[in-house]
Short mmCIF file of C-alpha atoms and ligand atoms in Angstrom, two decimals:
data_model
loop_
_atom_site.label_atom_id
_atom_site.label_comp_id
_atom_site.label_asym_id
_atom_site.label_seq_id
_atom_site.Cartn_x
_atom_site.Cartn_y
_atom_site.Cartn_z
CA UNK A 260 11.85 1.57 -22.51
CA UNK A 261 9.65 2.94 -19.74
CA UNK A 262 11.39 2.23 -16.44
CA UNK A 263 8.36 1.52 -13.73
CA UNK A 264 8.91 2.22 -10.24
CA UNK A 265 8.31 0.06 -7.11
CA UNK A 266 6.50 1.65 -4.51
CA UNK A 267 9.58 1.55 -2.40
CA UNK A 268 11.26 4.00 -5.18
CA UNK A 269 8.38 6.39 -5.29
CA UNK A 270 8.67 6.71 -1.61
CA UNK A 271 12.22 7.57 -2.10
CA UNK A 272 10.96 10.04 -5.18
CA UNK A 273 8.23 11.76 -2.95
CA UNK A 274 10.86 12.45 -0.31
CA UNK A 275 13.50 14.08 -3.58
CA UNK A 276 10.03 16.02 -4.52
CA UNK A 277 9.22 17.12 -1.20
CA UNK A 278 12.94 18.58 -1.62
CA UNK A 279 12.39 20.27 -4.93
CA UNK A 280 9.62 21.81 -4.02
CA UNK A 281 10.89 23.38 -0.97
CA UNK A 282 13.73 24.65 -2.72
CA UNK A 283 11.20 26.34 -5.01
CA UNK A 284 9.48 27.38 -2.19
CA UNK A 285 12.85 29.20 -1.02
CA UNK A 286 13.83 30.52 -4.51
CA UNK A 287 10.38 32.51 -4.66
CA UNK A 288 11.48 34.56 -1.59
CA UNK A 289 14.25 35.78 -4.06
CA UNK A 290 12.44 36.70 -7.15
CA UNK A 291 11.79 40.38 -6.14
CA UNK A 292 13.21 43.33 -8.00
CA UNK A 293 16.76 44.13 -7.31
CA UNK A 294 18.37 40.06 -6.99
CA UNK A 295 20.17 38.59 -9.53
CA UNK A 296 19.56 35.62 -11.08
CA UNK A 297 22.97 34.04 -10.21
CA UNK A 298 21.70 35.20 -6.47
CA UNK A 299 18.38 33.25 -6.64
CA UNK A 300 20.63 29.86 -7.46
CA UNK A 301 22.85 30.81 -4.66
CA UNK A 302 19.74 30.09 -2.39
CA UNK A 303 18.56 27.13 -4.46
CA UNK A 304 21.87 25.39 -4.18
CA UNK A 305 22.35 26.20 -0.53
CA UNK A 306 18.71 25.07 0.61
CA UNK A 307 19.57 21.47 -1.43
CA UNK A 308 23.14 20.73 -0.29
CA UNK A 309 21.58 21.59 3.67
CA UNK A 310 19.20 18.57 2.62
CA UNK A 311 21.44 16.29 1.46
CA UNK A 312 20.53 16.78 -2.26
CA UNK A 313 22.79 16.94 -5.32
CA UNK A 314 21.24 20.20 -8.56
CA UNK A 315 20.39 17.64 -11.02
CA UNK A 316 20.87 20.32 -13.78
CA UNK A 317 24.15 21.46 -12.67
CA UNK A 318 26.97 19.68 -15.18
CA UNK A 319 24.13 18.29 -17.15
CA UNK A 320 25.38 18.13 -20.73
CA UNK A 321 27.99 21.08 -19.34
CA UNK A 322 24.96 23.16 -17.92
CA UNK A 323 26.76 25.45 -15.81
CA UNK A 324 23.75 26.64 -13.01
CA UNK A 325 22.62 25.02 -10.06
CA UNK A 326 18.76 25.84 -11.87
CA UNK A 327 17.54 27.22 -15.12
CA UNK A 328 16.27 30.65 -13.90
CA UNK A 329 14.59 32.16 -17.17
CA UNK A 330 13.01 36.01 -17.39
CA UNK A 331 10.27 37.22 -19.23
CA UNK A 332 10.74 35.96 -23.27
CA UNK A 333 13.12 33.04 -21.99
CA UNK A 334 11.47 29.86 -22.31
CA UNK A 335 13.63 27.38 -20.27
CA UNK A 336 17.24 26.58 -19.70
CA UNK A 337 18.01 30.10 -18.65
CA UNK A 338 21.69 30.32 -17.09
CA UNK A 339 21.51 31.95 -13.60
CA UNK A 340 23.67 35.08 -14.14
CA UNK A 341 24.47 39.19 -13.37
CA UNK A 342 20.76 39.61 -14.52
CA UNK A 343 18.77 41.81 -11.81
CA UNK A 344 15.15 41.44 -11.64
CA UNK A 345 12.86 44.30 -12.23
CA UNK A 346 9.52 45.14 -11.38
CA UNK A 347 6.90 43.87 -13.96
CA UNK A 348 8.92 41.07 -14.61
CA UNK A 349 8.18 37.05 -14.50
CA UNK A 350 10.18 34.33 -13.78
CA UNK A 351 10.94 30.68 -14.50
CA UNK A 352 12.58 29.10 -11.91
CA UNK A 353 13.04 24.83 -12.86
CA UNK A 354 14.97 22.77 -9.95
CA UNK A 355 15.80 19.42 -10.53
CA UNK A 356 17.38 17.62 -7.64
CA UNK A 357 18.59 14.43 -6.82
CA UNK A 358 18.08 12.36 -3.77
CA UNK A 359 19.08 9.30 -2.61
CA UNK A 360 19.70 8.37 -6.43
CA UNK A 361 16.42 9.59 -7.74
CA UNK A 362 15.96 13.03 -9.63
CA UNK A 363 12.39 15.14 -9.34
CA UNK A 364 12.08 18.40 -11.48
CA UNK A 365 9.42 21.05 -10.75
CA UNK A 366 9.12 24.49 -12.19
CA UNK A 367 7.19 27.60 -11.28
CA UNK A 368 6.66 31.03 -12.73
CA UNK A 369 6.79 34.09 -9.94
CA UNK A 370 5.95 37.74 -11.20
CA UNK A 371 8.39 39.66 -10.16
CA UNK A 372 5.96 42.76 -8.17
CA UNK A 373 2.87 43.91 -10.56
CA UNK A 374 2.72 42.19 -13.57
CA UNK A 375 0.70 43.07 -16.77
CA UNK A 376 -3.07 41.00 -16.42
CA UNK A 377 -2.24 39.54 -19.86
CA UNK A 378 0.86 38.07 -18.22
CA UNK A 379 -1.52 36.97 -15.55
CA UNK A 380 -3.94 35.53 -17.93
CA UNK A 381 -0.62 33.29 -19.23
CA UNK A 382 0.22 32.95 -15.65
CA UNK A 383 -3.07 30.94 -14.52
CA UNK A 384 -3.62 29.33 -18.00
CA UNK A 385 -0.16 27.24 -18.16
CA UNK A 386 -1.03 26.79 -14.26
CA UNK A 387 -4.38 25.18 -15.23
CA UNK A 388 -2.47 23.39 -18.42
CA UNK A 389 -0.71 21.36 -16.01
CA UNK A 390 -3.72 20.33 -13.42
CA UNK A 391 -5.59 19.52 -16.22
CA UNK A 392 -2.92 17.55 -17.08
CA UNK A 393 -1.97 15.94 -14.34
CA UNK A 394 -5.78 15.15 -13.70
CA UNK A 395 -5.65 12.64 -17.01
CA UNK A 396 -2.39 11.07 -15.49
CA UNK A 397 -4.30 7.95 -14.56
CA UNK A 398 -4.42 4.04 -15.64
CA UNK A 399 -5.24 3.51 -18.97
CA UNK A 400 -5.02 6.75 -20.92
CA UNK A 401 -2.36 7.64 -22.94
CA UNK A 402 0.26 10.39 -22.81
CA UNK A 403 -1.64 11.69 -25.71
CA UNK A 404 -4.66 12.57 -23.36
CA UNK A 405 -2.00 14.71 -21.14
CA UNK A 406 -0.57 15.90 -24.23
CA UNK A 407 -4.33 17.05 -26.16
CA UNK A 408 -6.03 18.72 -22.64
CA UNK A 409 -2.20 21.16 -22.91
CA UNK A 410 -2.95 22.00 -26.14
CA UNK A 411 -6.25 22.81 -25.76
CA UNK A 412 -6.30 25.21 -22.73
CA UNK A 413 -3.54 27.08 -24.47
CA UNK A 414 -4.59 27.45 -27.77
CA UNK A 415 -7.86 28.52 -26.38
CA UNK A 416 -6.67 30.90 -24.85
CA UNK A 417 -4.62 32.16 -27.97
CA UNK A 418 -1.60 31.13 -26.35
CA UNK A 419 1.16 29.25 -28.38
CA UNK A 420 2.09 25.72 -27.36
CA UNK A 421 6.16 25.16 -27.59
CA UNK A 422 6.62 22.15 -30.00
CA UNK A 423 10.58 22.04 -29.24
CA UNK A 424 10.72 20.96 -25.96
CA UNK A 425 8.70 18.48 -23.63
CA UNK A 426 8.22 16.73 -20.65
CA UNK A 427 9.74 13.67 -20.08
CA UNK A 428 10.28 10.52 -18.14
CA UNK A 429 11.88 10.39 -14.64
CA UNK A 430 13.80 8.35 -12.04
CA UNK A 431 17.20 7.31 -11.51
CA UNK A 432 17.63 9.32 -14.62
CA UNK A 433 16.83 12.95 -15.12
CA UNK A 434 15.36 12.40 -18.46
CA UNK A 435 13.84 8.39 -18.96
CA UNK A 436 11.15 7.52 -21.95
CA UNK A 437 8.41 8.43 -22.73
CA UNK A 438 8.66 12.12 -24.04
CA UNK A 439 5.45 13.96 -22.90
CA UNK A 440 4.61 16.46 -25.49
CA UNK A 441 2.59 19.59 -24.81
CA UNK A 442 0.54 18.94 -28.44
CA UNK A 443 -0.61 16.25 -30.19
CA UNK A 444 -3.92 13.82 -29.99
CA UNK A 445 -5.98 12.50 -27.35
CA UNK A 446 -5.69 8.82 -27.71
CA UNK A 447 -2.51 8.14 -28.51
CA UNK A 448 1.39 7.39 -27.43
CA UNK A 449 2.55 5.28 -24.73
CA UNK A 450 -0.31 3.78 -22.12
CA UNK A 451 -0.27 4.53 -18.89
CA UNK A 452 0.76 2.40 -16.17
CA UNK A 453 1.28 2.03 -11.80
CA UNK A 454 4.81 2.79 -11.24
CA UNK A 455 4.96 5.40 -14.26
CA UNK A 456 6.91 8.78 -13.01
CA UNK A 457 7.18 11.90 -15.52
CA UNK A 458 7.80 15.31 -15.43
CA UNK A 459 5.06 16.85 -17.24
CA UNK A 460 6.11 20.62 -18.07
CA UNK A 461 3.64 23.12 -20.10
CA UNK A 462 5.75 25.94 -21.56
CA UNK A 463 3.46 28.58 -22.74
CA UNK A 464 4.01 31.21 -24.78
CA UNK A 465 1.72 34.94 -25.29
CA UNK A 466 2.68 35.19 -28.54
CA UNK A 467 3.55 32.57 -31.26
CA UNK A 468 4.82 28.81 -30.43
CA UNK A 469 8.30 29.55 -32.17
CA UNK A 470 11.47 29.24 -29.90
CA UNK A 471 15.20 30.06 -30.42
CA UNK A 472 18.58 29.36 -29.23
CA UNK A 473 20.91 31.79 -28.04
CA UNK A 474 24.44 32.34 -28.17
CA UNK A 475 25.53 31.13 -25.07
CA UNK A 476 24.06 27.99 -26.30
CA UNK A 477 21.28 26.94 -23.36
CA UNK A 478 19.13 30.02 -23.40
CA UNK A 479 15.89 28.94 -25.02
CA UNK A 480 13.60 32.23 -25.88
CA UNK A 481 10.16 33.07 -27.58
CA UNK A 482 10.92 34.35 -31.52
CA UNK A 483 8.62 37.01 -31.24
CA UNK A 484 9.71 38.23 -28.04
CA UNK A 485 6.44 37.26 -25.90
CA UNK A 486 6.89 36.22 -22.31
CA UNK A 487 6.43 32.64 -21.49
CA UNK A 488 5.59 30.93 -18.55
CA UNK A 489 6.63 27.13 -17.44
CA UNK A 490 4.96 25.14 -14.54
CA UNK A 491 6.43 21.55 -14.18
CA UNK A 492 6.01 18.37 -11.26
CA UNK A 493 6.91 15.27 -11.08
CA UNK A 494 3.82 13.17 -11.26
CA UNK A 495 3.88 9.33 -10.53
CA UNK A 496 0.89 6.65 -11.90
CA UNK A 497 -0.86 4.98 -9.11
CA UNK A 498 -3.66 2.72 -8.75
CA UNK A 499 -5.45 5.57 -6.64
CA UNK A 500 -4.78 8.07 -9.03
CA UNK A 501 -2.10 10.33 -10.19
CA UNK A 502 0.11 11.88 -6.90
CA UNK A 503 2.19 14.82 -7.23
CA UNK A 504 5.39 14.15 -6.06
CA UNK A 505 6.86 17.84 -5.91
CA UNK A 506 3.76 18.97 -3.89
CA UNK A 507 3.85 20.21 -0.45
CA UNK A 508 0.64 18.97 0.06
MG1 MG B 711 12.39 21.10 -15.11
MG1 MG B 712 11.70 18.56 -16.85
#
């Protein structure tokens, strides 16, 4: 069931967004060669407890991190760790936090110094996946129209489109219905509606689409070893159009 929100809830969201984003916004000054991963969340996790805000992802199904912080061929769900960043490399860093009982989620990709320009290329394509997206987040298309203009800007691009995860639903819960694929055809899935809040979340990879699990059980990484970037908000359906609500604008 999809869970519409009052406008009195999405102000409360936008004010949990404005939250997440800052503590993005805070992790990026981190993401330089020489920190650590586990030092990164250290920031994260004291920028949202000086706001009031509880790491959504932190317990979550036993996730152990404050974020998922994930380098270069990890996709998501990266456990912030004794991993130093080096020069050359990217970096996915996805905060969820709650506020005032409602969770937003945002993620970013930062290069880490110089980066290769086909990493850039994957850098401002997955960018550009998501305002696309979030551009047919409006009143009367269908998550399938989000889902379709993903695909396409990847794929054109030669990227590969992860089929394993996907965006999602958002609120008082960190994950509500309806799943917002990253594939799949214009047209189709749930409607949209005013008071509709998601998390739409392009993870792009250079190389093929394929994904695997690692040992420590969270760490989600490309097959082939290709980097991958993810860039995520929190988007809520209004009758003037779709508003970001982990923007700082
Ligand atoms: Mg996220
Ligand atoms: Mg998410």
């Amino acid at each position: 069931m999809i869970i519409l929100k009052t406008a009195k809830e999405l102000a409360i969201m936008r004010e949990s967004g404005i939250i997440t984003a800052n503590a993005i916004k805070t992790a990026e000054k981190y993401c330089k060669p020489g920190y650590t991963t586990k030092q990164i969340a250290a920031k994260i996790e004291e920028y949202l407890t000086s706001k009031g805000a509880v790491p959504s992802f932190l317990g979550y199904r036993g996730f152990t991190g404050v974020a998922c912080i994930s380098v270069n061929d990890e996709v998501i769900h990266g456990i912030p760790g004794a991993r130093r960043l080096n020069e050359g490399d990217i970096v996915s860093v996805d905060i969820g936090s709650m506020y005032k009982g409602y969770h937003t989620d945002s993620s970013y990709t930062f290069k880490v110094g110089t980066v290769d320009p086909k990493i850039e290329k994957l850098l401002k394509t997955t960018k550009k996946c998501l305002h696309e997206a979030i551009a047919k987040s409006k009143i009367g298309n269908r998550v399938g129209d989000i889902s379709h203009t993903v695909q396409t800007i990847a794929e054109k691009s030669g990227f590969g489109v992860v089929r394993d995860y996907v965006g999602h639903g958002i609120g008082k819960n960190l994950h509500e219905s309806p799943d917002i694929p990253n594939f799949g055809a214009a047209g189709r899935g749930a409607r949209l509606m005013a008071g509709m809040t998601m998390a739409i979340e392009p993870m792009i990879n250079a190389g093929s689409e394929k994904v695997f699990r690692e040992n420590d059980g969270w760490t989600i990484k490309t097959m082939d070893g290709s980097v991958s970037a993810h860039f995520e908000h929190t988007v809520a359906i209004t009758h003037d159009g779709p508003v970001i609500l982990t923007s700082l604008e």
